[in-house]
């Protein structure tokens, strides 16, 4: 829940950058009509294969294969206004295996506040918080609040295990009083090793341009190793540079850097880095990035320079290396971005989501100005549906990043498609296709 305060609790990640689940794809069910009843088109769900721990990112069961988080599910037939939950598709040696899936719901998996179960359960970021070799999922909820005094912390942690995420119940994140400021809800959690000690930390918003900086590793009760007074950052909102990802070390000093925005994810805003170091992300980066909805980093410039930013603005304009709007992608709607090596040639490629999602291939000369339009599924209804990038990750281990798109029209029709990457780019025909209603169908 973005931008909540003690006076009003309002919804505002992007994941931004990635960012998280907000805007038209928010999983909040307020005012949402229920989806048409139908049986799942996927095979019956199989048990999660047990792993032994790994260093693979987004690997909840520790088997060495990345897994997929699918938030903002379609409501089940005759569903209530409560959040239908978070879907998890587990990976395998051959890529994502939709039959190996789980549905995480507030009733089964959220921590209670007193006797109350949260109505909302939104995925925010993924990292290994307790250093056990199993990735953990950080979620936000909406615990009840009486409007008096400091509100409770709505961030919860779901720890990975050999049986994945569904076997356990979340714990509430513990933020010591000395690390909090003001009466706003702590929100927009971002993982990263911000002090360079090898353990994943968490940053969450405090009131104003401040964050609560929580040093890892974390205990299974949700407590950080240490936390000091809130620190100032150059903005009021936090974001990630890929969907549900951790922060990254952009200046190569051994500590991850935090992307900070001047407005909540899902809104157009300038962004800037809070540079990590031994004391955490306390130094403002040297440059502000152009206004936009999402910013990612990669080797987008010619000449072998280090990571440079790409920011998605309005009207399909893409700003690269801080130069406003040099590329026009023709993508409408609220854009999402992801960057990775799709073609495997050593240069970063870029995918932009929206009403006309596209691939821009990287090269020694920088990011191509040739827009490769991506195929999206047809959905009932008028106009173009909106496609959101869920992941751009090498799921099948062939050295090429694979794209996962969520294409949605309204609150009743959607489709998740997986497009494998290869030397020539992304396949037009998906290897895997399903609707998010498959998670909640009987």
PDB file of N, CA, C and O in Angstrom, residues 101-143:
ATOM      1  N   UNK A 101       3.021 -25.119  -8.878  1.00  0.00           N
ATOM      2  CA  UNK A 101       2.604 -23.772  -8.519  1.00  0.00           C
ATOM      3  C   UNK A 101       1.943 -23.771  -7.146  1.00  0.00           C
ATOM      4  O   UNK A 101       1.506 -24.817  -6.647  1.00  0.00           O
ATOM      5  N   UNK A 102       1.889 -22.590  -6.577  1.00  0.00           N
ATOM      6  CA  UNK A 102       1.238 -22.411  -5.278  1.00  0.00           C
ATOM      7  C   UNK A 102       0.458 -21.099  -5.285  1.00  0.00           C
ATOM      8  O   UNK A 102       0.800 -20.163  -6.004  1.00  0.00           O
ATOM      9  N   UNK A 103      -0.559 -21.053  -4.463  1.00  0.00           N
ATOM     10  CA  UNK A 103      -1.304 -19.827  -4.224  1.00  0.00           C
ATOM     11  C   UNK A 103      -1.092 -19.429  -2.770  1.00  0.00           C
ATOM     12  O   UNK A 103      -1.443 -20.171  -1.848  1.00  0.00           O
ATOM     13  N   UNK A 104      -0.481 -18.268  -2.565  1.00  0.00           N
ATOM     14  CA  UNK A 104      -0.286 -17.731  -1.223  1.00  0.00           C
ATOM     15  C   UNK A 104      -1.428 -16.766  -0.940  1.00  0.00           C
ATOM     16  O   UNK A 104      -1.652 -15.820  -1.699  1.00  0.00           O
ATOM     17  N   UNK A 105      -2.171 -16.985   0.118  1.00  0.00           N
ATOM     18  CA  UNK A 105      -3.317 -16.136   0.447  1.00  0.00           C
ATOM     19  C   UNK A 105      -3.145 -15.534   1.839  1.00  0.00           C
ATOM     20  O   UNK A 105      -2.436 -16.085   2.684  1.00  0.00           O
ATOM     21  N   UNK A 106      -3.781 -14.379   2.089  1.00  0.00           N
ATOM     22  CA  UNK A 106      -3.705 -13.810   3.432  1.00  0.00           C
ATOM     23  C   UNK A 106      -4.205 -14.773   4.505  1.00  0.00           C
ATOM     24  O   UNK A 106      -3.619 -14.851   5.580  1.00  0.00           O
ATOM     25  N   UNK A 107      -5.279 -15.510   4.214  1.00  0.00           N
ATOM     26  CA  UNK A 107      -5.841 -16.405   5.225  1.00  0.00           C
ATOM     27  C   UNK A 107      -4.867 -17.509   5.606  1.00  0.00           C
ATOM     28  O   UNK A 107      -4.748 -17.881   6.780  1.00  0.00           O
ATOM     29  N   UNK A 108      -4.158 -18.064   4.606  1.00  0.00           N
ATOM     30  CA  UNK A 108      -3.269 -19.193   4.888  1.00  0.00           C
ATOM     31  C   UNK A 108      -1.843 -18.787   5.238  1.00  0.00           C
ATOM     32  O   UNK A 108      -1.165 -19.496   5.972  1.00  0.00           O
ATOM     33  N   UNK A 109      -1.394 -17.637   4.698  1.00  0.00           N
ATOM     34  CA  UNK A 109       0.034 -17.359   4.771  1.00  0.00           C
ATOM     35  C   UNK A 109       0.419 -16.038   5.434  1.00  0.00           C
ATOM     36  O   UNK A 109       1.599 -15.837   5.710  1.00  0.00           O
ATOM     37  N   UNK A 110      -0.519 -15.147   5.681  1.00  0.00           N
ATOM     38  CA  UNK A 110      -0.175 -13.863   6.289  1.00  0.00           C
ATOM     39  C   UNK A 110      -0.168 -13.966   7.803  1.00  0.00           C
ATOM     40  O   UNK A 110      -0.899 -14.768   8.396  1.00  0.00           O
ATOM     41  N   UNK A 111       0.649 -13.147   8.425  1.00  0.00           N
ATOM     42  CA  UNK A 111       0.620 -13.032   9.879  1.00  0.00           C
ATOM     43  C   UNK A 111      -0.607 -12.216  10.277  1.00  0.00           C
ATOM     44  O   UNK A 111      -0.970 -11.243   9.620  1.00  0.00           O
ATOM     45  N   UNK A 112      -1.238 -12.619  11.340  1.00  0.00           N
ATOM     46  CA  UNK A 112      -2.420 -11.901  11.824  1.00  0.00           C
ATOM     47  C   UNK A 112      -2.012 -10.730  12.706  1.00  0.00           C
ATOM     48  O   UNK A 112      -0.937 -10.733  13.315  1.00  0.00           O
ATOM     49  N   UNK A 113      -2.877  -9.726  12.759  1.00  0.00           N
ATOM     50  CA  UNK A 113      -2.751  -8.655  13.735  1.00  0.00           C
ATOM     51  C   UNK A 113      -3.878  -8.850  14.731  1.00  0.00           C
ATOM     52  O   UNK A 113      -5.038  -8.575  14.430  1.00  0.00           O
ATOM     53  N   UNK A 114      -3.540  -9.377  15.886  1.00  0.00           N
ATOM     54  CA  UNK A 114      -4.579  -9.808  16.813  1.00  0.00           C
ATOM     55  C   UNK A 114      -5.314 -10.985  16.203  1.00  0.00           C
ATOM     56  O   UNK A 114      -4.712 -11.991  15.829  1.00  0.00           O
ATOM     57  N   UNK A 115      -6.608 -10.860  16.026  1.00  0.00           N
ATOM     58  CA  UNK A 115      -7.397 -11.917  15.394  1.00  0.00           C
ATOM     59  C   UNK A 115      -7.720 -11.597  13.947  1.00  0.00           C
ATOM     60  O   UNK A 115      -8.394 -12.379  13.276  1.00  0.00           O
ATOM     61  N   UNK A 116      -7.230 -10.447  13.447  1.00  0.00           N
ATOM     62  CA  UNK A 116      -7.594  -9.998  12.100  1.00  0.00           C
ATOM     63  C   UNK A 116      -6.606 -10.503  11.064  1.00  0.00           C
ATOM     64  O   UNK A 116      -5.388 -10.482  11.266  1.00  0.00           O
ATOM     65  N   UNK A 117      -7.143 -10.952   9.928  1.00  0.00           N
ATOM     66  CA  UNK A 117      -6.332 -11.359   8.780  1.00  0.00           C
ATOM     67  C   UNK A 117      -6.266 -10.183   7.811  1.00  0.00           C
ATOM     68  O   UNK A 117      -7.295  -9.577   7.512  1.00  0.00           O
ATOM     69  N   UNK A 118      -5.084  -9.833   7.301  1.00  0.00           N
ATOM     70  CA  UNK A 118      -5.008  -8.728   6.342  1.00  0.00           C
ATOM     71  C   UNK A 118      -5.886  -8.991   5.129  1.00  0.00           C
ATOM     72  O   UNK A 118      -6.026 -10.123   4.671  1.00  0.00           O
ATOM     73  N   UNK A 119      -6.480  -7.941   4.596  1.00  0.00           N
ATOM     74  CA  UNK A 119      -7.278  -8.079   3.381  1.00  0.00           C
ATOM     75  C   UNK A 119      -6.415  -8.008   2.136  1.00  0.00           C
ATOM     76  O   UNK A 119      -6.807  -8.490   1.077  1.00  0.00           O
ATOM     77  N   UNK A 120      -5.211  -7.438   2.261  1.00  0.00           N
ATOM     78  CA  UNK A 120      -4.332  -7.251   1.110  1.00  0.00           C
ATOM     79  C   UNK A 120      -3.009  -7.962   1.347  1.00  0.00           C
ATOM     80  O   UNK A 120      -2.520  -8.031   2.475  1.00  0.00           O
ATOM     81  N   UNK A 121      -2.442  -8.483   0.252  1.00  0.00           N
ATOM     82  CA  UNK A 121      -1.214  -9.290   0.338  1.00  0.00           C
ATOM     83  C   UNK A 121      -0.463  -9.057  -0.971  1.00  0.00           C
ATOM     84  O   UNK A 121      -0.772  -9.668  -1.988  1.00  0.00           O
ATOM     85  N   UNK A 122       0.503  -8.134  -0.967  1.00  0.00           N
ATOM     86  CA  UNK A 122       1.131  -7.700  -2.208  1.00  0.00           C
ATOM     87  C   UNK A 122       2.629  -7.977  -2.190  1.00  0.00           C
ATOM     88  O   UNK A 122       3.335  -7.580  -1.264  1.00  0.00           O
ATOM     89  N   UNK A 123       3.137  -8.647  -3.227  1.00  0.00           N
ATOM     90  CA  UNK A 123       4.556  -8.940  -3.345  1.00  0.00           C
ATOM     91  C   UNK A 123       5.322  -7.664  -3.653  1.00  0.00           C
ATOM     92  O   UNK A 123       4.894  -6.855  -4.485  1.00  0.00           O
ATOM     93  N   UNK A 124       6.481  -7.485  -2.999  1.00  0.00           N
ATOM     94  CA  UNK A 124       7.258  -6.266  -3.161  1.00  0.00           C
ATOM     95  C   UNK A 124       8.681  -6.510  -3.643  1.00  0.00           C
ATOM     96  O   UNK A 124       9.140  -5.885  -4.586  1.00  0.00           O
ATOM     97  N   UNK A 125       9.423  -7.398  -2.992  1.00  0.00           N
ATOM     98  CA  UNK A 125      10.812  -7.634  -3.358  1.00  0.00           C
ATOM     99  C   UNK A 125      11.223  -9.021  -2.898  1.00  0.00           C
ATOM    100  O   UNK A 125      10.554  -9.626  -2.048  1.00  0.00           O
ATOM    101  N   UNK A 126      12.300  -9.543  -3.481  1.00  0.00           N
ATOM    102  CA  UNK A 126      12.758 -10.910  -3.212  1.00  0.00           C
ATOM    103  C   UNK A 126      14.255 -10.885  -2.921  1.00  0.00           C
ATOM    104  O   UNK A 126      15.026 -10.265  -3.657  1.00  0.00           O
ATOM    105  N   UNK A 127      14.678 -11.558  -1.858  1.00  0.00           N
ATOM    106  CA  UNK A 127      16.102 -11.751  -1.562  1.00  0.00           C
ATOM    107  C   UNK A 127      16.211 -12.786  -0.447  1.00  0.00           C
ATOM    108  O   UNK A 127      15.203 -13.202   0.130  1.00  0.00           O
ATOM    109  N   UNK A 128      17.429 -13.222  -0.154  1.00  0.00           N
ATOM    110  CA  UNK A 128      17.666 -14.196   0.913  1.00  0.00           C
ATOM    111  C   UNK A 128      18.031 -13.436   2.179  1.00  0.00           C
ATOM    112  O   UNK A 128      19.195 -13.118   2.426  1.00  0.00           O
ATOM    113  N   UNK A 129      17.048 -13.149   2.999  1.00  0.00           N
ATOM    114  CA  UNK A 129      17.247 -12.296   4.161  1.00  0.00           C
ATOM    115  C   UNK A 129      17.971 -12.982   5.307  1.00  0.00           C
ATOM    116  O   UNK A 129      18.647 -12.316   6.093  1.00  0.00           O
ATOM    117  N   UNK A 130      17.818 -14.304   5.445  1.00  0.00           N
ATOM    118  CA  UNK A 130      18.440 -15.010   6.572  1.00  0.00           C
ATOM    119  C   UNK A 130      19.637 -15.844   6.157  1.00  0.00           C
ATOM    120  O   UNK A 130      20.162 -16.614   6.960  1.00  0.00           O
ATOM    121  N   UNK A 131      20.095 -15.722   4.922  1.00  0.00           N
ATOM    122  CA  UNK A 131      21.325 -16.362   4.423  1.00  0.00           C
ATOM    123  C   UNK A 131      21.304 -17.882   4.546  1.00  0.00           C
ATOM    124  O   UNK A 131      22.320 -18.507   4.817  1.00  0.00           O
ATOM    125  N   UNK A 132      20.120 -18.492   4.293  1.00  0.00           N
ATOM    126  CA  UNK A 132      20.036 -19.949   4.378  1.00  0.00           C
ATOM    127  C   UNK A 132      20.033 -20.619   3.009  1.00  0.00           C
ATOM    128  O   UNK A 132      19.895 -21.843   2.913  1.00  0.00           O
ATOM    129  N   UNK A 133      20.180 -19.848   1.918  1.00  0.00           N
ATOM    130  CA  UNK A 133      20.194 -20.422   0.585  1.00  0.00           C
ATOM    131  C   UNK A 133      18.828 -20.581  -0.037  1.00  0.00           C
ATOM    132  O   UNK A 133      18.706 -21.200  -1.104  1.00  0.00           O
ATOM    133  N   UNK A 134      17.786 -20.022   0.583  1.00  0.00           N
ATOM    134  CA  UNK A 134      16.432 -20.053   0.043  1.00  0.00           C
ATOM    135  C   UNK A 134      15.929 -18.611  -0.029  1.00  0.00           C
ATOM    136  O   UNK A 134      15.939 -17.891   0.973  1.00  0.00           O
ATOM    137  N   UNK A 135      15.504 -18.182  -1.217  1.00  0.00           N
ATOM    138  CA  UNK A 135      15.030 -16.809  -1.381  1.00  0.00           C
ATOM    139  C   UNK A 135      13.763 -16.587  -0.558  1.00  0.00           C
ATOM    140  O   UNK A 135      12.946 -17.497  -0.366  1.00  0.00           O
ATOM    141  N   UNK A 136      13.601 -15.368  -0.092  1.00  0.00           N
ATOM    142  CA  UNK A 136      12.466 -14.988   0.736  1.00  0.00           C
ATOM    143  C   UNK A 136      11.659 -13.903   0.025  1.00  0.00           C
ATOM    144  O   UNK A 136      12.209 -13.107  -0.745  1.00  0.00           O
ATOM    145  N   UNK A 137      10.366 -13.877   0.280  1.00  0.00           N
ATOM    146  CA  UNK A 137       9.462 -12.920  -0.352  1.00  0.00           C
ATOM    147  C   UNK A 137       9.021 -11.885   0.676  1.00  0.00           C
ATOM    148  O   UNK A 137       8.548 -12.233   1.762  1.00  0.00           O
ATOM    149  N   UNK A 138       9.199 -10.608   0.333  1.00  0.00           N
ATOM    150  CA  UNK A 138       8.768  -9.506   1.190  1.00  0.00           C
ATOM    151  C   UNK A 138       7.443  -8.979   0.643  1.00  0.00           C
ATOM    152  O   UNK A 138       7.325  -8.670  -0.541  1.00  0.00           O
ATOM    153  N   UNK A 139       6.436  -8.902   1.508  1.00  0.00           N
ATOM    154  CA  UNK A 139       5.098  -8.489   1.093  1.00  0.00           C
ATOM    155  C   UNK A 139       4.632  -7.308   1.945  1.00  0.00           C
ATOM    156  O   UNK A 139       5.131  -7.092   3.054  1.00  0.00           O
ATOM    157  N   UNK A 140       3.672  -6.564   1.417  1.00  0.00           N
ATOM    158  CA  UNK A 140       3.001  -5.538   2.210  1.00  0.00           C
ATOM    159  C   UNK A 140       1.550  -5.942   2.416  1.00  0.00           C
ATOM    160  O   UNK A 140       0.948  -6.616   1.582  1.00  0.00           O
ATOM    161  N   UNK A 141       1.005  -5.519   3.545  1.00  0.00           N
ATOM    162  CA  UNK A 141      -0.361  -5.871   3.935  1.00  0.00           C
ATOM    163  C   UNK A 141      -1.075  -4.600   4.395  1.00  0.00           C
ATOM    164  O   UNK A 141      -0.551  -3.500   4.283  1.00  0.00           O
ATOM    165  N   UNK A 142      -2.257  -4.777   4.937  1.00  0.00           N
ATOM    166  CA  UNK A 142      -3.004  -3.620   5.459  1.00  0.00           C
ATOM    167  C   UNK A 142      -3.553  -3.943   6.843  1.00  0.00           C
ATOM    168  O   UNK A 142      -4.750  -4.121   7.002  1.00  0.00           O
ATOM    169  N   UNK A 143      -2.702  -4.007   7.841  1.00  0.00           N
ATOM    170  CA  UNK A 143      -3.217  -4.325   9.175  1.00  0.00           C
ATOM    171  C   UNK A 143      -4.162  -3.241   9.668  1.00  0.00           C
ATOM    172  O   UNK A 143      -4.062  -2.080   9.265  1.00  0.00           O
TER     173      UNK A 143
END
